Amino acid sequence: AMDGIARIDAALNEAMKEMEDADPIEQFRVQGVTYVRFAVEHPSHFRAMYTPEVLDATRFPELAEMAQRSHSLVLRSIAQGQKDGDVYDGDPAAIALTAISLVYGVSRLFVDGMLPEAAEGGGAELAEQLALAVTHVLGHGLLPREEKKAAKK
C-alpha cells in the first residue's frame, strides 16, 4: 500500500509538472486520467491502497500525508479554476469529492472487471479513453448549455 501511494503520488506530481501552464480544467482531467491509468496498470497496488486498515491515519500517518498531498493537487486545481471563472463557485471540498468519486469509481469498476470493456481485455489505453470521457462529462456537466436551450425555443 505504501509503495502504491508513493507511486501514484509521484505519477500525479510528474503529470502536473507538464501541465503547469495548462488551464485548471485540463489539469483536473489529467489528474483523473493519471489516477485511472495507475489503477489499471497496478491493480494490486490500487486494491491494497484502499483497505480500511491502510486508510487509518493513526496507524499509517505517512500514508495519510501522501494521500493528503494528492488531494491537495485536486483542491488547488479547483481553486485556480474558480479564480479563473472556469469552475463554478461551489464548495471546493464537494467538487473534489465529486471528482475523486468519479475517477475512483471508474478505476474500481475497471480493475474489478465490472465494465464489459475491461472484461474483454481492455488495457491502460482503454482505461484512459474512459477516464477522458467521464472527466469530460464532469467538466461540462449534465445540464444543457444555454445556447442549446435557446435554440430549442
PDB file of C-alpha atoms in Angstrom:
ATOM      1  CA  ALA A   1       0.000   0.000   0.000  1.00  0.00           C
ATOM      2  CA  MET A   2       2.813   2.400   0.901  1.00  0.00           C
ATOM      3  CA  ASP A   3       4.515   1.676  -2.409  1.00  0.00           C
ATOM      4  CA  GLY A   4       1.245   2.202  -4.295  1.00  0.00           C
ATOM      5  CA  ILE A   5       0.517   5.556  -2.663  1.00  0.00           C
ATOM      6  CA  ALA A   6       4.110   6.667  -3.240  1.00  0.00           C
ATOM      7  CA  ARG A   7       3.819   5.662  -6.899  1.00  0.00           C
ATOM      8  CA  ILE A   8       0.508   7.409  -7.517  1.00  0.00           C
ATOM      9  CA  ASP A   9       1.803  10.474  -5.697  1.00  0.00           C
ATOM     10  CA  ALA A  10       4.885  10.500  -7.965  1.00  0.00           C
ATOM     11  CA  ALA A  11       2.786   9.884 -11.097  1.00  0.00           C
ATOM     12  CA  LEU A  12       0.421  12.744 -10.260  1.00  0.00           C
ATOM     13  CA  ASN A  13       3.278  15.115  -9.490  1.00  0.00           C
ATOM     14  CA  GLU A  14       5.041  14.186 -12.731  1.00  0.00           C
ATOM     15  CA  ALA A  15       1.865  14.667 -14.760  1.00  0.00           C
ATOM     16  CA  MET A  16       1.276  18.053 -13.174  1.00  0.00           C
ATOM     17  CA  LYS A  17       4.824  19.273 -13.914  1.00  0.00           C
ATOM     18  CA  GLU A  18       3.962  19.011 -17.581  1.00  0.00           C
ATOM     19  CA  MET A  19       0.658  20.837 -17.019  1.00  0.00           C
ATOM     20  CA  GLU A  20       1.784  23.918 -15.077  1.00  0.00           C
ATOM     21  CA  ASP A  21       0.674  26.293 -17.830  1.00  0.00           C
ATOM     22  CA  ALA A  22      -2.495  24.394 -18.756  1.00  0.00           C
ATOM     23  CA  ASP A  23      -5.908  25.638 -17.741  1.00  0.00           C
ATOM     24  CA  PRO A  24      -7.287  24.214 -14.481  1.00  0.00           C
ATOM     25  CA  ILE A  25      -9.919  22.078 -16.213  1.00  0.00           C
ATOM     26  CA  GLU A  26      -7.242  20.341 -18.273  1.00  0.00           C
ATOM     27  CA  GLN A  27      -5.119  19.881 -15.141  1.00  0.00           C
ATOM     28  CA  PHE A  28      -8.142  18.368 -13.437  1.00  0.00           C
ATOM     29  CA  ARG A  29      -8.666  15.939 -16.328  1.00  0.00           C
ATOM     30  CA  VAL A  30      -5.002  14.935 -16.428  1.00  0.00           C
ATOM     31  CA  GLN A  31      -5.117  14.140 -12.717  1.00  0.00           C
ATOM     32  CA  GLY A  32      -8.144  11.906 -13.249  1.00  0.00           C
ATOM     33  CA  VAL A  33      -6.649  10.130 -16.253  1.00  0.00           C
ATOM     34  CA  THR A  34      -3.352   9.608 -14.414  1.00  0.00           C
ATOM     35  CA  TYR A  35      -5.221   8.102 -11.472  1.00  0.00           C
ATOM     36  CA  VAL A  36      -7.272   5.704 -13.622  1.00  0.00           C
ATOM     37  CA  ARG A  37      -4.232   4.645 -15.671  1.00  0.00           C
ATOM     38  CA  PHE A  38      -2.306   3.951 -12.468  1.00  0.00           C
ATOM     39  CA  ALA A  39      -5.118   1.786 -11.108  1.00  0.00           C
ATOM     40  CA  VAL A  40      -5.337  -0.254 -14.304  1.00  0.00           C
ATOM     41  CA  GLU A  41      -1.574  -0.620 -14.679  1.00  0.00           C
ATOM     42  CA  HIS A  42      -1.098  -1.501 -10.974  1.00  0.00           C
ATOM     43  CA  PRO A  43      -4.313  -3.216  -9.836  1.00  0.00           C
ATOM     44  CA  SER A  44      -2.793  -4.963  -6.821  1.00  0.00           C
ATOM     45  CA  HIS A  45      -1.355  -1.688  -5.538  1.00  0.00           C
ATOM     46  CA  PHE A  46      -4.664   0.042  -6.184  1.00  0.00           C
ATOM     47  CA  ARG A  47      -6.604  -2.579  -4.219  1.00  0.00           C
ATOM     48  CA  ALA A  48      -4.115  -2.513  -1.336  1.00  0.00           C
ATOM     49  CA  MET A  49      -4.244   1.262  -1.074  1.00  0.00           C
ATOM     50  CA  TYR A  50      -7.963   1.306  -0.294  1.00  0.00           C
ATOM     51  CA  THR A  51      -8.406  -1.054   2.607  1.00  0.00           C
ATOM     52  CA  PRO A  52      -9.769   0.282   5.912  1.00  0.00           C
ATOM     53  CA  GLU A  53      -6.570  -0.689   7.708  1.00  0.00           C
ATOM     54  CA  VAL A  54      -4.392   1.288   5.318  1.00  0.00           C
ATOM     55  CA  LEU A  55      -6.670   4.313   5.393  1.00  0.00           C
ATOM     56  CA  ASP A  56      -6.340   4.548   9.187  1.00  0.00           C
ATOM     57  CA  ALA A  57      -4.239   7.716   9.575  1.00  0.00           C
ATOM     58  CA  THR A  58      -3.426   6.905  13.208  1.00  0.00           C
ATOM     59  CA  ARG A  59      -1.738   3.646  12.174  1.00  0.00           C
ATOM     60  CA  PHE A  60      -0.080   4.931   8.999  1.00  0.00           C
ATOM     61  CA  PRO A  61       0.488   8.690   9.258  1.00  0.00           C
ATOM     62  CA  GLU A  62       2.977   8.705   6.360  1.00  0.00           C
ATOM     63  CA  LEU A  63       0.325   7.220   4.069  1.00  0.00           C
ATOM     64  CA  ALA A  64      -2.184   9.810   5.209  1.00  0.00           C
ATOM     65  CA  GLU A  65       0.341  12.557   4.451  1.00  0.00           C
ATOM     66  CA  MET A  66       0.930  11.264   0.903  1.00  0.00           C
ATOM     67  CA  ALA A  67      -2.807  10.904   0.300  1.00  0.00           C
ATOM     68  CA  GLN A  68      -3.314  14.444   1.560  1.00  0.00           C
ATOM     69  CA  ARG A  69      -0.728  15.760  -0.928  1.00  0.00           C
ATOM     70  CA  SER A  70      -2.615  14.120  -3.791  1.00  0.00           C
ATOM     71  CA  HIS A  71      -5.893  15.536  -2.508  1.00  0.00           C
ATOM     72  CA  SER A  72      -4.282  18.969  -2.284  1.00  0.00           C
ATOM     73  CA  LEU A  73      -3.427  18.802  -6.004  1.00  0.00           C
ATOM     74  CA  VAL A  74      -7.113  18.377  -6.789  1.00  0.00           C
ATOM     75  CA  LEU A  75      -8.122  21.211  -4.457  1.00  0.00           C
ATOM     76  CA  ARG A  76      -5.510  23.542  -5.977  1.00  0.00           C
ATOM     77  CA  SER A  77      -6.837  22.865  -9.476  1.00  0.00           C
ATOM     78  CA  ILE A  78     -10.373  23.568  -8.279  1.00  0.00           C
ATOM     79  CA  ALA A  79      -9.349  26.787  -6.527  1.00  0.00           C
ATOM     80  CA  GLN A  80      -7.472  28.012  -9.593  1.00  0.00           C
ATOM     81  CA  GLY A  81     -10.410  27.102 -11.817  1.00  0.00           C
ATOM     82  CA  GLN A  82     -12.762  29.038  -9.562  1.00  0.00           C
ATOM     83  CA  LYS A  83     -10.421  32.030  -9.522  1.00  0.00           C
ATOM     84  CA  ASP A  84     -10.251  31.981 -13.339  1.00  0.00           C
ATOM     85  CA  GLY A  85     -14.016  31.530 -13.667  1.00  0.00           C
ATOM     86  CA  ASP A  86     -13.644  28.080 -15.266  1.00  0.00           C
ATOM     87  CA  VAL A  87     -15.114  26.132 -12.336  1.00  0.00           C
ATOM     88  CA  TYR A  88     -18.379  27.064 -10.690  1.00  0.00           C
ATOM     89  CA  ASP A  89     -18.144  28.864  -7.384  1.00  0.00           C
ATOM     90  CA  GLY A  90     -19.284  25.986  -5.176  1.00  0.00           C
ATOM     91  CA  ASP A  91     -17.736  24.304  -2.181  1.00  0.00           C
ATOM     92  CA  PRO A  92     -14.263  23.127  -3.302  1.00  0.00           C
ATOM     93  CA  ALA A  93     -14.428  20.116  -0.975  1.00  0.00           C
ATOM     94  CA  ALA A  94     -17.720  18.963  -2.543  1.00  0.00           C
ATOM     95  CA  ILE A  95     -16.332  19.463  -6.041  1.00  0.00           C
ATOM     96  CA  ALA A  96     -13.208  17.496  -5.085  1.00  0.00           C
ATOM     97  CA  LEU A  97     -15.317  14.696  -3.612  1.00  0.00           C
ATOM     98  CA  THR A  98     -17.324  14.523  -6.837  1.00  0.00           C
ATOM     99  CA  ALA A  99     -14.195  14.324  -8.978  1.00  0.00           C
ATOM    100  CA  ILE A 100     -12.417  11.835  -6.736  1.00  0.00           C
ATOM    101  CA  SER A 101     -15.524   9.645  -6.517  1.00  0.00           C
ATOM    102  CA  LEU A 102     -15.816   9.646 -10.281  1.00  0.00           C
ATOM    103  CA  VAL A 103     -12.254   8.563 -11.033  1.00  0.00           C
ATOM    104  CA  TYR A 104     -12.130   6.153  -8.099  1.00  0.00           C
ATOM    105  CA  GLY A 105     -15.368   4.565  -9.285  1.00  0.00           C
ATOM    106  CA  VAL A 106     -14.160   4.169 -12.866  1.00  0.00           C
ATOM    107  CA  SER A 107     -10.872   2.773 -11.583  1.00  0.00           C
ATOM    108  CA  ARG A 108     -12.580   0.293  -9.270  1.00  0.00           C
ATOM    109  CA  LEU A 109     -15.038  -0.827 -11.949  1.00  0.00           C
ATOM    110  CA  PHE A 110     -12.213  -1.333 -14.420  1.00  0.00           C
ATOM    111  CA  VAL A 111      -9.844  -3.109 -12.012  1.00  0.00           C
ATOM    112  CA  ASP A 112     -12.617  -5.400 -10.743  1.00  0.00           C
ATOM    113  CA  GLY A 113     -13.684  -6.307 -14.292  1.00  0.00           C
ATOM    114  CA  MET A 114     -17.132  -4.806 -13.829  1.00  0.00           C
ATOM    115  CA  LEU A 115     -17.054  -2.914 -17.125  1.00  0.00           C
ATOM    116  CA  PRO A 116     -17.649  -5.036 -20.232  1.00  0.00           C
ATOM    117  CA  GLU A 117     -14.736  -3.261 -21.915  1.00  0.00           C
ATOM    118  CA  ALA A 118     -12.411  -4.283 -19.091  1.00  0.00           C
ATOM    119  CA  ALA A 119     -13.635  -7.875 -19.109  1.00  0.00           C
ATOM    120  CA  GLU A 120     -12.854  -8.076 -22.823  1.00  0.00           C
ATOM    121  CA  GLY A 121      -9.194  -7.379 -22.145  1.00  0.00           C
ATOM    122  CA  GLY A 122      -9.126  -3.602 -22.402  1.00  0.00           C
ATOM    123  CA  GLY A 123      -5.879  -2.198 -21.099  1.00  0.00           C
ATOM    124  CA  ALA A 124      -4.484   1.110 -19.990  1.00  0.00           C
ATOM    125  CA  GLU A 125      -5.296   2.809 -23.299  1.00  0.00           C
ATOM    126  CA  LEU A 126      -8.959   1.889 -22.994  1.00  0.00           C
ATOM    127  CA  ALA A 127      -8.959   2.972 -19.354  1.00  0.00           C
ATOM    128  CA  GLU A 128      -7.505   6.303 -20.438  1.00  0.00           C
ATOM    129  CA  GLN A 129     -10.235   6.735 -23.066  1.00  0.00           C
ATOM    130  CA  LEU A 130     -12.921   6.021 -20.464  1.00  0.00           C
ATOM    131  CA  ALA A 131     -11.287   8.403 -17.987  1.00  0.00           C
ATOM    132  CA  LEU A 132     -11.193  11.136 -20.636  1.00  0.00           C
ATOM    133  CA  ALA A 133     -14.855  10.526 -21.438  1.00  0.00           C
ATOM    134  CA  VAL A 134     -16.101  10.673 -17.839  1.00  0.00           C
ATOM    135  CA  THR A 135     -13.930  13.633 -16.875  1.00  0.00           C
ATOM    136  CA  HIS A 136     -15.257  15.424 -19.952  1.00  0.00           C
ATOM    137  CA  VAL A 137     -18.808  14.854 -18.707  1.00  0.00           C
ATOM    138  CA  LEU A 138     -17.822  16.112 -15.266  1.00  0.00           C
ATOM    139  CA  GLY A 139     -16.183  19.199 -16.760  1.00  0.00           C
ATOM    140  CA  HIS A 140     -19.164  20.035 -18.945  1.00  0.00           C
ATOM    141  CA  GLY A 141     -21.898  18.950 -16.563  1.00  0.00           C
ATOM    142  CA  LEU A 142     -25.158  17.224 -17.292  1.00  0.00           C
ATOM    143  CA  LEU A 143     -27.277  20.276 -17.910  1.00  0.00           C
ATOM    144  CA  PRO A 144     -27.713  21.579 -21.442  1.00  0.00           C
ATOM    145  CA  ARG A 145     -25.926  24.781 -22.326  1.00  0.00           C
ATOM    146  CA  GLU A 146     -27.938  27.993 -22.570  1.00  0.00           C
ATOM    147  CA  GLU A 147     -27.234  28.198 -26.327  1.00  0.00           C
ATOM    148  CA  LYS A 148     -28.904  24.839 -26.886  1.00  0.00           C
ATOM    149  CA  LYS A 149     -31.874  25.758 -24.702  1.00  0.00           C
ATOM    150  CA  ALA A 150     -32.342  28.998 -26.640  1.00  0.00           C
ATOM    151  CA  ALA A 151     -32.118  27.164 -29.980  1.00  0.00           C
ATOM    152  CA  LYS A 152     -34.931  24.780 -28.939  1.00  0.00           C
ATOM    153  CA  LYS A 153     -37.356  27.653 -28.234  1.00  0.00           C
TER     154      LYS A 153
END
